[in-house]
Coordinates of C-alpha atoms and ligand atoms in Angstrom, one line a residue:
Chain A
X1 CA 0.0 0.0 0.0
X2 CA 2.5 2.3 0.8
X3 CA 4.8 1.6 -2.2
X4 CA 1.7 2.5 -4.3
X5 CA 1.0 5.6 -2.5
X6 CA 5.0 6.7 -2.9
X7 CA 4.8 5.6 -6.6
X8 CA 1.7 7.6 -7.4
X9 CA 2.9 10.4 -5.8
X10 CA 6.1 10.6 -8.4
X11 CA 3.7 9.8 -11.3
X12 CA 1.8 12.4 -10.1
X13 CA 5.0 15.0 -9.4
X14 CA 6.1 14.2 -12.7
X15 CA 3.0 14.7 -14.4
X16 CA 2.7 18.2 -12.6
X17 CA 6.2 19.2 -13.9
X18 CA 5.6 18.4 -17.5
X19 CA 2.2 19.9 -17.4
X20 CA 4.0 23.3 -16.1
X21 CA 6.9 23.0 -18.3
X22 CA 5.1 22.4 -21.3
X23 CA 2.2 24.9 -20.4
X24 CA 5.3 28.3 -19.0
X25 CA 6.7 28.7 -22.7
X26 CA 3.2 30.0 -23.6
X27 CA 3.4 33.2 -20.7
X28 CA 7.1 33.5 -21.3
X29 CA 6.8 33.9 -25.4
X30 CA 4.1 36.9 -24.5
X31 CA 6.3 38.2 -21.7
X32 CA 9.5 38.4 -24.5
X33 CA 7.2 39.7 -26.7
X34 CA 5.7 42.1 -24.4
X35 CA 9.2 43.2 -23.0
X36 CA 10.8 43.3 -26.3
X37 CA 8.0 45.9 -27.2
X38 CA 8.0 48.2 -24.5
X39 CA 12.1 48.3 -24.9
X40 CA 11.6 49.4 -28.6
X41 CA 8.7 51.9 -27.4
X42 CA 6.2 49.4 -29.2
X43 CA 3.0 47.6 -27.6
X44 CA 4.0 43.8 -28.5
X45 CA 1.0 41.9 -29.1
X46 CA -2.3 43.8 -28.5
X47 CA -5.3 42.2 -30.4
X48 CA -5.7 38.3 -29.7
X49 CA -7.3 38.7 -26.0
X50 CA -6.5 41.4 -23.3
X51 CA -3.2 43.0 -24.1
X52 CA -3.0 40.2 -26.6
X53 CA -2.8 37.7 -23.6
X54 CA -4.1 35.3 -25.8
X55 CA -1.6 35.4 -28.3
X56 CA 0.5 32.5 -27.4
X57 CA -2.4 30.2 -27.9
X58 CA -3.2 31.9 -31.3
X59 CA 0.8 31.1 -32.2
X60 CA 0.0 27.5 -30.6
X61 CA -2.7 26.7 -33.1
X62 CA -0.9 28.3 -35.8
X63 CA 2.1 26.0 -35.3
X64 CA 0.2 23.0 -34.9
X65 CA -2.6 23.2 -38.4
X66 CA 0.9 24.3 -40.2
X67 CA 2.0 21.7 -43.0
X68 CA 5.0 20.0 -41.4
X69 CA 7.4 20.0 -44.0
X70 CA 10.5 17.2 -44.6
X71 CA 12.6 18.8 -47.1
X72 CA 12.8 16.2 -50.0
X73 CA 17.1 15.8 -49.0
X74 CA 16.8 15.6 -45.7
X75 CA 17.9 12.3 -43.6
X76 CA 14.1 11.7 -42.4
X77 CA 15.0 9.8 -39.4
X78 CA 17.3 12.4 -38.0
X79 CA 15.1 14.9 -38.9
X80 CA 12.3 13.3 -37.2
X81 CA 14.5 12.5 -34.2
X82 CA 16.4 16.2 -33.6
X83 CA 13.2 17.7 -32.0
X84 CA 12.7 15.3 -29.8
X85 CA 16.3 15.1 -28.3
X86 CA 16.6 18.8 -27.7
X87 CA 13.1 18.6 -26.0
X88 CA 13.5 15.7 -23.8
X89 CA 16.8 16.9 -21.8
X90 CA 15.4 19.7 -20.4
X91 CA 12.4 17.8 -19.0
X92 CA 14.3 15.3 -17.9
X93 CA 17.0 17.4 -16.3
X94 CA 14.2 19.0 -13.9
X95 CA 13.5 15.6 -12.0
X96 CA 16.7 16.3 -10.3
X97 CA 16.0 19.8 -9.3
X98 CA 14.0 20.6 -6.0
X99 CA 11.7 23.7 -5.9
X100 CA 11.5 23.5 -2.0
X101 CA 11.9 21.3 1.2
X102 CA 8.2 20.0 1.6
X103 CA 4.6 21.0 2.2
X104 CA 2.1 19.6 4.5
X105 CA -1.2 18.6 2.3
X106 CA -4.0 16.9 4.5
X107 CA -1.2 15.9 6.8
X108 CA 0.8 14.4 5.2
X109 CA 4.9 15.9 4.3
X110 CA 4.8 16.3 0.1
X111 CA 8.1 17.1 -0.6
X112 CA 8.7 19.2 -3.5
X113 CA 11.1 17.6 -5.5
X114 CA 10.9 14.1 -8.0
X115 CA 14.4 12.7 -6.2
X116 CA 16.6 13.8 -4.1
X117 CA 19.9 12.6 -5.6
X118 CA 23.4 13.4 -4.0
X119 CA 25.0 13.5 -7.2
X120 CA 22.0 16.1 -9.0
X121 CA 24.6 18.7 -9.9
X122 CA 26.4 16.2 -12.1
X123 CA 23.2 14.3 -13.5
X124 CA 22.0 18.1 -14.9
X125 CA 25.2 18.4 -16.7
X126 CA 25.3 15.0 -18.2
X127 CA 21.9 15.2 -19.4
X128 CA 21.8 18.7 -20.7
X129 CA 24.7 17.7 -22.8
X130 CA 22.1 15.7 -24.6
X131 CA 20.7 18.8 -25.5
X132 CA 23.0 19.3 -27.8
X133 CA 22.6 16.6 -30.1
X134 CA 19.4 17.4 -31.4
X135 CA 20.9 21.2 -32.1
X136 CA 23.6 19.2 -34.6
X137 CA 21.2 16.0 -35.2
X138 CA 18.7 18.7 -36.6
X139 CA 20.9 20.8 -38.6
X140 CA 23.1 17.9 -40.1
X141 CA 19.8 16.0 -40.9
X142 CA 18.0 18.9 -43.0
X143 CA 20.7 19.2 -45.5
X144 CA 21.3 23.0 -45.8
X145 CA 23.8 25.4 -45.6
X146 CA 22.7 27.4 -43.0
X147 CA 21.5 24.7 -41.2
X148 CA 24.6 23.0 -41.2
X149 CA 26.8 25.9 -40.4
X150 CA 24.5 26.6 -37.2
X151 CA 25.0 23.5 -35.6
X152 CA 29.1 23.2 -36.5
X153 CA 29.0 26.7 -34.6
X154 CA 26.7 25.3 -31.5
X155 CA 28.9 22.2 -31.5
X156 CA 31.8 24.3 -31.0
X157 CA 30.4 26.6 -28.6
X158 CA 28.6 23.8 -26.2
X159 CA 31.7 22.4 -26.0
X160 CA 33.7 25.4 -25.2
X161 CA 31.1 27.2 -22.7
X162 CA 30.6 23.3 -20.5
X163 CA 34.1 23.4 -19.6
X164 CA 34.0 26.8 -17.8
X165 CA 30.5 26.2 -16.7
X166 CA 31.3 23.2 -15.1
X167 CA 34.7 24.5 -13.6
X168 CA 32.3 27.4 -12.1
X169 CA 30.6 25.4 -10.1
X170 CA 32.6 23.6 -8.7
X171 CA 33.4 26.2 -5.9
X172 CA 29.3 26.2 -5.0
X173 CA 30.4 22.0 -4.7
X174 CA 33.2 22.9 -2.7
X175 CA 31.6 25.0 -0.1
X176 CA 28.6 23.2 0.4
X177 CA 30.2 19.9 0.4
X178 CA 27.6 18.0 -1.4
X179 CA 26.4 17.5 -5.4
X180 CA 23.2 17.2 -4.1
X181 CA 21.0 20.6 -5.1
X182 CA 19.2 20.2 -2.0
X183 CA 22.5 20.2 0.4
X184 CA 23.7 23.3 -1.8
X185 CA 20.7 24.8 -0.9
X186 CA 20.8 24.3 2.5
X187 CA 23.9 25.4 3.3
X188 CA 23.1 28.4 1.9
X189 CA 20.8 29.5 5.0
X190 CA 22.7 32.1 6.0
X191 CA 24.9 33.6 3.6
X192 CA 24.1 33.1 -0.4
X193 CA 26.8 31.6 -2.6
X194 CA 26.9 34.9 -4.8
X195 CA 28.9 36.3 -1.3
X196 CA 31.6 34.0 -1.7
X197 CA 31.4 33.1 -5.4
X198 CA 31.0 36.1 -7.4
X199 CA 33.1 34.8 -9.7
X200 CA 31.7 31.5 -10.1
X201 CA 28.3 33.3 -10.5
X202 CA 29.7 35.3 -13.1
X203 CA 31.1 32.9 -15.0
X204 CA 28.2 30.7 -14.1
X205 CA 26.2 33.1 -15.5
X206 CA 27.5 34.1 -19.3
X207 CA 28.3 30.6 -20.0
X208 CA 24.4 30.0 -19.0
X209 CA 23.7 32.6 -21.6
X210 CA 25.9 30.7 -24.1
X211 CA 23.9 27.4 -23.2
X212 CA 20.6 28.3 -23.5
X213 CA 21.7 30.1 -27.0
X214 CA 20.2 33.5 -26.1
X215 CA 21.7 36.8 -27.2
X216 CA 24.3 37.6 -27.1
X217 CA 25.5 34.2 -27.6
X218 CA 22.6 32.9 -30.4
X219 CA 25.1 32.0 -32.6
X220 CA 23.4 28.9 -33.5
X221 CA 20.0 30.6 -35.0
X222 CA 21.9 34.2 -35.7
X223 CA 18.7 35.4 -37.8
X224 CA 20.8 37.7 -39.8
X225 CA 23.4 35.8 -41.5
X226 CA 22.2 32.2 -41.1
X227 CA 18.2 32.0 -41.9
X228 CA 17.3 30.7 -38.9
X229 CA 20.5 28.6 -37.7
X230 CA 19.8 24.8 -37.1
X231 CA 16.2 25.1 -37.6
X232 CA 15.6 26.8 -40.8
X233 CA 14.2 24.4 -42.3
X234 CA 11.9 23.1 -40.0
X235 CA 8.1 24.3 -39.4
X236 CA 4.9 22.9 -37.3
X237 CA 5.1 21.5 -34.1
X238 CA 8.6 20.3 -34.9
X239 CA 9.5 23.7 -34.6
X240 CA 7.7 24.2 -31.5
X241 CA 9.4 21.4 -30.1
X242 CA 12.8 23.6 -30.9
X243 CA 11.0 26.4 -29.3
X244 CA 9.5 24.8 -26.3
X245 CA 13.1 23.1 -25.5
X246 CA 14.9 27.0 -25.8
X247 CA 12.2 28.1 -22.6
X248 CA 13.0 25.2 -20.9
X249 CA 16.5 25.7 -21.1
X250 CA 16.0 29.3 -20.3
X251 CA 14.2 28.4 -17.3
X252 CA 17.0 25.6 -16.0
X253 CA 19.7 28.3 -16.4
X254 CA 17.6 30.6 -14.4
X255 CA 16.4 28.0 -11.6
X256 CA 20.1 26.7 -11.1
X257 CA 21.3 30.3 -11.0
X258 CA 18.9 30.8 -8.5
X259 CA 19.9 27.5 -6.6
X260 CA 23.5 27.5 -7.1
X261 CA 24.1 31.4 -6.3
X262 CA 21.0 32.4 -4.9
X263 CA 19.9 30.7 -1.9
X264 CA 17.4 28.9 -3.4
X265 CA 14.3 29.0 -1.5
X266 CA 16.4 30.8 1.3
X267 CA 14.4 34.6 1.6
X268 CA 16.2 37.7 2.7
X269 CA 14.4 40.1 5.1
X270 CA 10.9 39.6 3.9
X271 CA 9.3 36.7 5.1
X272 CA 7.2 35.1 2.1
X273 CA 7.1 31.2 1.4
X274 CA 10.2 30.1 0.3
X275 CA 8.6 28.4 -3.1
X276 CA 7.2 32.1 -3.5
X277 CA 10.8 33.2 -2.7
X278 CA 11.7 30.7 -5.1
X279 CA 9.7 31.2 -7.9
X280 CA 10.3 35.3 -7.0
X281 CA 14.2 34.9 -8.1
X282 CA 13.8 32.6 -11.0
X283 CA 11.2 35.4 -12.7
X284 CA 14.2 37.7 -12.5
X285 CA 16.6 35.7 -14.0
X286 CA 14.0 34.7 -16.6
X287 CA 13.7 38.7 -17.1
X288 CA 17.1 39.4 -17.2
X289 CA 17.5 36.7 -20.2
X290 CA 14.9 38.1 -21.9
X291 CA 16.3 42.0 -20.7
X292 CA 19.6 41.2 -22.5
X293 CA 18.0 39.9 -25.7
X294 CA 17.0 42.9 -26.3
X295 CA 19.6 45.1 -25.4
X296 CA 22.6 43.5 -26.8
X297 CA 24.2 43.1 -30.1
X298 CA 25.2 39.3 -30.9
X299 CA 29.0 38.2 -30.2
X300 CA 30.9 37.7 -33.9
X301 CA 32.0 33.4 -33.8
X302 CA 35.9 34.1 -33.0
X303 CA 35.0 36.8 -30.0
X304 CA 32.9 33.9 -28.8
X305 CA 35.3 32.1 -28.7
X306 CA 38.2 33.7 -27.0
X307 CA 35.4 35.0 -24.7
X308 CA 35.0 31.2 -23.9
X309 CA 38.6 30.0 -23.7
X310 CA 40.6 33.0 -22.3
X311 CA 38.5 34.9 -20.7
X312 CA 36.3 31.9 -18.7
X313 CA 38.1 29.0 -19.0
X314 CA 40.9 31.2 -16.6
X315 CA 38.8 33.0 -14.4
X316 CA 37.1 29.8 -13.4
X317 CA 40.4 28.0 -12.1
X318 CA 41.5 31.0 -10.5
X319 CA 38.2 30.7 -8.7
X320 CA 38.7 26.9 -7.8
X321 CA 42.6 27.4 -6.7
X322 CA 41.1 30.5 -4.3
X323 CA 38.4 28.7 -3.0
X324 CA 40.8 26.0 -2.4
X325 CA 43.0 28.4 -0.8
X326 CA 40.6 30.0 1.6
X327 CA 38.9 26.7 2.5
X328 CA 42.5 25.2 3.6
Chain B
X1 CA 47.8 63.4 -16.3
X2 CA 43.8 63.8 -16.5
X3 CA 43.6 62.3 -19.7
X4 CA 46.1 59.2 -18.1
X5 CA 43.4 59.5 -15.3
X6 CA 40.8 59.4 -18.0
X7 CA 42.2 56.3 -19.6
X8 CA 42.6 54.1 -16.1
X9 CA 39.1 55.0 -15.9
X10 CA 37.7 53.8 -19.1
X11 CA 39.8 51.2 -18.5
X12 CA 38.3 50.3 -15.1
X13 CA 35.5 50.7 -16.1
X14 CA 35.5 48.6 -19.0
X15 CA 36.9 45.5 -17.3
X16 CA 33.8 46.4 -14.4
X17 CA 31.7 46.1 -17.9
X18 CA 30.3 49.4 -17.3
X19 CA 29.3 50.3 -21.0
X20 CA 27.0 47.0 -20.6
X21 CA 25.2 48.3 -17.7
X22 CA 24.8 51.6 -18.9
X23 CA 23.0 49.6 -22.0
X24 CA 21.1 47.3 -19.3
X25 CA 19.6 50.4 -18.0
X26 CA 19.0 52.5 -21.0
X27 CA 17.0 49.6 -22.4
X28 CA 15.9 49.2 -18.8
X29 CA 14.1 53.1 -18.9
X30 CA 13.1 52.7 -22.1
X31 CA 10.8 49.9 -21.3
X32 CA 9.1 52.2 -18.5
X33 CA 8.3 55.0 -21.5
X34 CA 5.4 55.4 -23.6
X35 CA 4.7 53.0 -26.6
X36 CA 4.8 55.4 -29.8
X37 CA 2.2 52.8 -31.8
X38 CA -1.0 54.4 -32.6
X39 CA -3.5 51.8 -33.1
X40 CA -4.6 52.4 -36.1
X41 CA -7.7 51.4 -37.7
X42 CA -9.8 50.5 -34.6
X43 CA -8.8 52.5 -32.2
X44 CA -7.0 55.4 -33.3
X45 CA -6.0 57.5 -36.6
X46 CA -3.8 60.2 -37.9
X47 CA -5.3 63.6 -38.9
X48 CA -3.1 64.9 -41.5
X49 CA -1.3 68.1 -41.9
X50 CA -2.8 70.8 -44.4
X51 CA 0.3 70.4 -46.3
X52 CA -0.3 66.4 -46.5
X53 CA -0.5 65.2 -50.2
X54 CA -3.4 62.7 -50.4
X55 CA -6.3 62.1 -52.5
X56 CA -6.6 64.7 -55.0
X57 CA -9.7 66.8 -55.4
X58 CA -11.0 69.2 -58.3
X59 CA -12.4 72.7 -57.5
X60 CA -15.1 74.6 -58.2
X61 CA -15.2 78.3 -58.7
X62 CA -17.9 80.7 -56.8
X63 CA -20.6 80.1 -59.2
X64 CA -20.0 76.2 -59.1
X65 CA -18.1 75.7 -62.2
X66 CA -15.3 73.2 -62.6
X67 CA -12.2 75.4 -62.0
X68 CA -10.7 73.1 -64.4
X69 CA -9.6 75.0 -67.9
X70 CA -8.5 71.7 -69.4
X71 CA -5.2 73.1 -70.5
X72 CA -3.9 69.5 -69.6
X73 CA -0.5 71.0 -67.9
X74 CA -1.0 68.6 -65.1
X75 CA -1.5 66.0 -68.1
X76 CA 1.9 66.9 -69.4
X77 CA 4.0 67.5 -66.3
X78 CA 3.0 64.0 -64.0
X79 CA 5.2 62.2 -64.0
X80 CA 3.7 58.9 -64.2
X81 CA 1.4 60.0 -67.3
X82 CA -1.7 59.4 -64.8
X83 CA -4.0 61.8 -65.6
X84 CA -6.1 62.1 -68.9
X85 CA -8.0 65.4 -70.0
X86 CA -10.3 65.8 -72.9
X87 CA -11.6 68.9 -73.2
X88 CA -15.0 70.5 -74.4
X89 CA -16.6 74.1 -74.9
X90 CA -19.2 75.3 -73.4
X91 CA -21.8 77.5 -75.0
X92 CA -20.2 80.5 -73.4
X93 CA -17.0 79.3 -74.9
X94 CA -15.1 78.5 -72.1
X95 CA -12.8 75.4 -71.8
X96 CA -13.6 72.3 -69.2
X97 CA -12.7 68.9 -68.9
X98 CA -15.1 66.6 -70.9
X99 CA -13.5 63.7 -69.0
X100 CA -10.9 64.1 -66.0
X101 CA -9.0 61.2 -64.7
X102 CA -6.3 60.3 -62.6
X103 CA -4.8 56.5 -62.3
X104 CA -4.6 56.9 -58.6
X105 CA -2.4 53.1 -58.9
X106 CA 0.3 54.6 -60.9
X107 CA 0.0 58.0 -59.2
X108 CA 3.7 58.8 -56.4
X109 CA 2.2 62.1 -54.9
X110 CA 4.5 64.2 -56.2
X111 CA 2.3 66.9 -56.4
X112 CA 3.6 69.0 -59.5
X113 CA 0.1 68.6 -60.9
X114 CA -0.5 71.1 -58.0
X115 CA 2.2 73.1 -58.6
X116 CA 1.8 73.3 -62.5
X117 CA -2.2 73.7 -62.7
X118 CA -2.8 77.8 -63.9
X119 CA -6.5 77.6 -62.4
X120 CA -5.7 76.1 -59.3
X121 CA -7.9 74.1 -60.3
X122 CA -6.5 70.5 -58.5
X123 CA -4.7 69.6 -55.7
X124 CA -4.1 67.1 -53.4
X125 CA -6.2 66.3 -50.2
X126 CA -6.2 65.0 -46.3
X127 CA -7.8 61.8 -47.7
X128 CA -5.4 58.7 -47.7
X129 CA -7.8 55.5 -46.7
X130 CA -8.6 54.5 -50.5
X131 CA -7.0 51.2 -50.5
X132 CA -9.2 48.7 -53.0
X133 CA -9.1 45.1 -53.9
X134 CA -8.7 46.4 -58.1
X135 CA -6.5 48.8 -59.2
X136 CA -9.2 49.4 -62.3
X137 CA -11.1 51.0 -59.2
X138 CA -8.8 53.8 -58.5
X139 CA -9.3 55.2 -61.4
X140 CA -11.1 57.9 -60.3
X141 CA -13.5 60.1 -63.0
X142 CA -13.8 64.2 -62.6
X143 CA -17.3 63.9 -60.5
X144 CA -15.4 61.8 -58.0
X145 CA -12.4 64.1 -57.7
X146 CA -14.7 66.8 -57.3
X147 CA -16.6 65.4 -54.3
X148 CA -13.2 64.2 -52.8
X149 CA -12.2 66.2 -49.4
X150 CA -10.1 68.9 -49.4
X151 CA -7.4 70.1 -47.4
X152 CA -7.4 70.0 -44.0
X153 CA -7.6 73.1 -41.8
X154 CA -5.3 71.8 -39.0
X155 CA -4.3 68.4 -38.2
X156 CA -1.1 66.3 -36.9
X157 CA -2.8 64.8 -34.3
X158 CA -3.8 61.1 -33.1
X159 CA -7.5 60.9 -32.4
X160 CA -9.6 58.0 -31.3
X161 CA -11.3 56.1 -33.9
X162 CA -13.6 53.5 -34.6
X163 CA -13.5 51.0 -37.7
X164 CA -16.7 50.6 -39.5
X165 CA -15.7 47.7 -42.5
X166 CA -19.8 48.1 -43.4
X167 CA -19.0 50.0 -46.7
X168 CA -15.5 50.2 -47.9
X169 CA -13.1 50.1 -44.6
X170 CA -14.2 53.3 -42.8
X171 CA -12.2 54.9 -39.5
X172 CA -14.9 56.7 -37.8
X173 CA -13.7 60.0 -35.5
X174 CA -15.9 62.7 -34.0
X175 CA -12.9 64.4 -32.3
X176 CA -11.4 67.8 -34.5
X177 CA -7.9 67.7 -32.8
X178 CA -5.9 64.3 -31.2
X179 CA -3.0 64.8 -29.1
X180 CA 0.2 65.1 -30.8
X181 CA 2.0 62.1 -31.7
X182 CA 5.6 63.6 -31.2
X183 CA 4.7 64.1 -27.7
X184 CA 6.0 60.4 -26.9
X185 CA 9.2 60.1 -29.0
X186 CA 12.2 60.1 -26.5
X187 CA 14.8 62.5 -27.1
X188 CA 17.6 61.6 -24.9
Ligands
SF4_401 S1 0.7 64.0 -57.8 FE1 2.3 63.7 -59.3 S2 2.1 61.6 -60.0 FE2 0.2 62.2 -59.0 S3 -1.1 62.9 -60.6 FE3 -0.1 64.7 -59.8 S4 1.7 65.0 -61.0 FE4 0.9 62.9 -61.4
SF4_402 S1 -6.4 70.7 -63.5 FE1 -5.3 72.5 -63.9 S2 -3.5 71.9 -65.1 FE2 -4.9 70.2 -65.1 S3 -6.0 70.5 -67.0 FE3 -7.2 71.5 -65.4 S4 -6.5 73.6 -65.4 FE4 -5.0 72.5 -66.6

């Protein structure tokens, strides 16, 4: 009985997750647009619903009665498989990540995260690696120029952007003394990471930006001298997949930011509920993703990467060896 | 020594990435100004200048004759060739326009038909909403262009409108002046 109740309970978490994650693209595609609008002393979307609130769901439909289109070269099992391996990872990834210690519903503790692994940290790194592969799977498989040369550059620029990323955090490791997201967490009670780890935030953060492909790293989809980058030539829900995957990247960078520098559910001075905390500080990262879309201009492919090996790739060892230093 | 000064600074600032912050937050205020879009049809419309070049219209004279000597100057200086005149006498023996029409399709709003016309007898209007499904419909005869609206008395404001697609795509507006839509450009 009580292996049922623990195992529909985690059916049920992970149905709740996928259900949110699939469902949060739709406010965050108005929100970009919205912001994006009011940055370039526009309105965004006005006329589908109030403030065109229902303007997501108008793009939704769009996308899904559109002819899905296999161009006549493409390699149709790749094709057909690239959207699904760069949408899968970023679900996947989240049954690692807690949102909270627990809640008590009709008595009983509910804790809010899928697993409590102690090696999380590590799991999210492998698995959003996968990511990648349907980036490259996608534009290898369509058979065009533009396609192709988006995913050689997000190849090269995973690659280069994991290594400092991962270097970055492994001071946060360090100083908690756990892989475990929820031990990171917790020993940030008092004093957030971004006190001690500036740099590691920092670095943290622009090779985040790099990940998830945003401006000013998009280098993958750069609209103006690739098409669209690795997905040029795909349309429908395929292409929503692409899309969905992008916000759920966005939104990992943002919740790990938030649990890796930010205290997590940890408030400061005002007392709110720490999920309220929680979901408080991930909005602001998601903003300032969007916020920088929209300000900055897009790196040129060899500033990316010396950005990525001499700039990040240094500043993150220096950050181990000192942490080192100071924890001896 | 100041400009050495000057140079640590840019310098310090630069590797504290100050130029992007100062972007971060000129972006930042610019997403707390006003939109500049004017909703246009449904909700508002532009009132043009007098000086705006629209529609054209034909004018009477006092006595409610065609203006219109059919001297086909305006004929002979468009540059598009869009306007035809074939003139006629009257009994009194004056010249008019048997038939008067512009191509408004091939027409650029130049105006020199304005300029050139000895009776100032045509020029061009405040109206600019005559989009049509065929371009064989904006050909438009003398007893349109003299019905058509003339110039506007003031104007360069944004009123609010209401669309009416009953006949034709009409903006309806009660309002004689908007407020101006300069008001909300940034400067800075
Ligand atoms: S405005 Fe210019 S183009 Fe139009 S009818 Fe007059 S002269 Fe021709
Ligand atoms: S409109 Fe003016 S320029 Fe043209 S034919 Fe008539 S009088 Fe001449």
């Amino acid at each position: 009985m009580e292996l049922v109740v623990a195992l529909g309970l985690i059916v049920f978490k992970v149905a709740l997750l996928i259900a949110i994650l699939l469902l949060l693209p739709l406010p965050l595609t108005w929100l970009e647009r919205k912001v994006a609008g009011h940055m370039q002393q526009r309105m965004g979307p006005m006329r589908v619903g109030w403030h065109g609130l229902l303007q997501p769901v108008a793009d939704g439909i769009k996308l899904l009665t559109k002819e899905d289109h296999i161009p006549a070269e493409a390699d149709r099992f790749l094709f057909k498989l690239a959207p699904i391996l760069a949408l899968a990872p970023p679900f996947v990834v989240f049954v690692a990540v807690p949102f909270g210690e627990s809640v008590s519903v009709l008595g009983t503790e509910i804790t809010l995260y899928v697993s409590n692994m102690n090696v999380a940290l590590l799991f999210v790194f492998a698995v959003i690696g996968i990511e990648v592969y349907g980036v490259i799977f996608g534009g290898w498989a369509a058979n065009s120029k533009y396609a192709v040369l988006g995913s050689l550059r997000t190849c090269a620029q995973m690659i280069s952007y994991e290594i400092p990323m991962g270097f970055a955090v492994i001071g946060v490791v360090m100083l908690a003394q756990s892989m475990s997201l929820l031990e990171i967490v917790r020993a940030q009670a008092d004093v957030w990471n971004i006190v001690y780890q500036p740099v590691g935030f920092f670095v943290f953060f622009v090779a985040g930006l790099a990940e998830s492909q945003r401006i000013p790293f998009d280098l993958a989809e750069a609209e103006g001298d690739l098409g669209a980058g690795f997905h040029t030539e795909y349309s429908g829900i395929r292409f929503a997949f692409f899309m969905v995957s992008e916000y759920a990247i966005m939104l990992l960078t943002s919740v790990l930011a938030v649990i890796l520098f930010f205290g997590g559910w940890n408030g400061v001075l005002v007392p709110l509920p720490p999920l309220l905390w929680f979901v408080l500080k991930v909005a602001f990262f998601v903003y300032v993703f969007i916020w920088f879309r929209f300000t900055f201009p897009r790196y040129r492919y060899d500033q990316l990467m010396a950005i990525g090996w001499k700039v990040l790739l240094p500043l993150s060892m220096a950050n181990i060896i000192i942490t080192g230093v100071a924890f001896l | 020594m100041s400009r050495a000064l000057d140079r640590t600074g840019i310098w310090i600032g630069w590797a504290f990435f100050a130029d992007l912050a100062n972007a971060l937050a000129l972006t930042f205020g610019y997403m707390f100004s006003r939109p500049v879009t004017m909703q246009y049809p449904d909700k508002e419309k532009w009132l043009p200048y007098s000086r705006y070049r629209g529609h054209h219209f034909l004018k009477r004279d006092d006595e409610g004759e065609i203006k219109c000597v059919a001297c086909e100057l305006c004929a002979r200086i468009c540059p598009c060739y869009c306007i035809e005149v074939i003139p006629y006498e009257d009994e009194k023996g004056n010249r008019h326009p048997a038939k008067f029409e512009i191509d408004m399709a091939r027409c650029l709003f130049c105006g020199l038909c304005e300029d050139a016309c000895p009776a100032d007898a045509i020029a061009l209007g405040q109206q600019y909403e005559f989009s049509s499904f065929s371009s064989r419909d904006l050909v438009i005869g003398r007893d349109d262009l003299l019905g058509k609206p003339g110039k506007a008395a003031t104007g360069g404001g944004v009123v609010s409108a209401r669309l009416n697609t009953e006949q034709d795509v009409l903006v309806e507006t009660s309002e004689p002046q908007g407020y101006n839509w300069w008001r909300n450009i940034r400067r800075t």
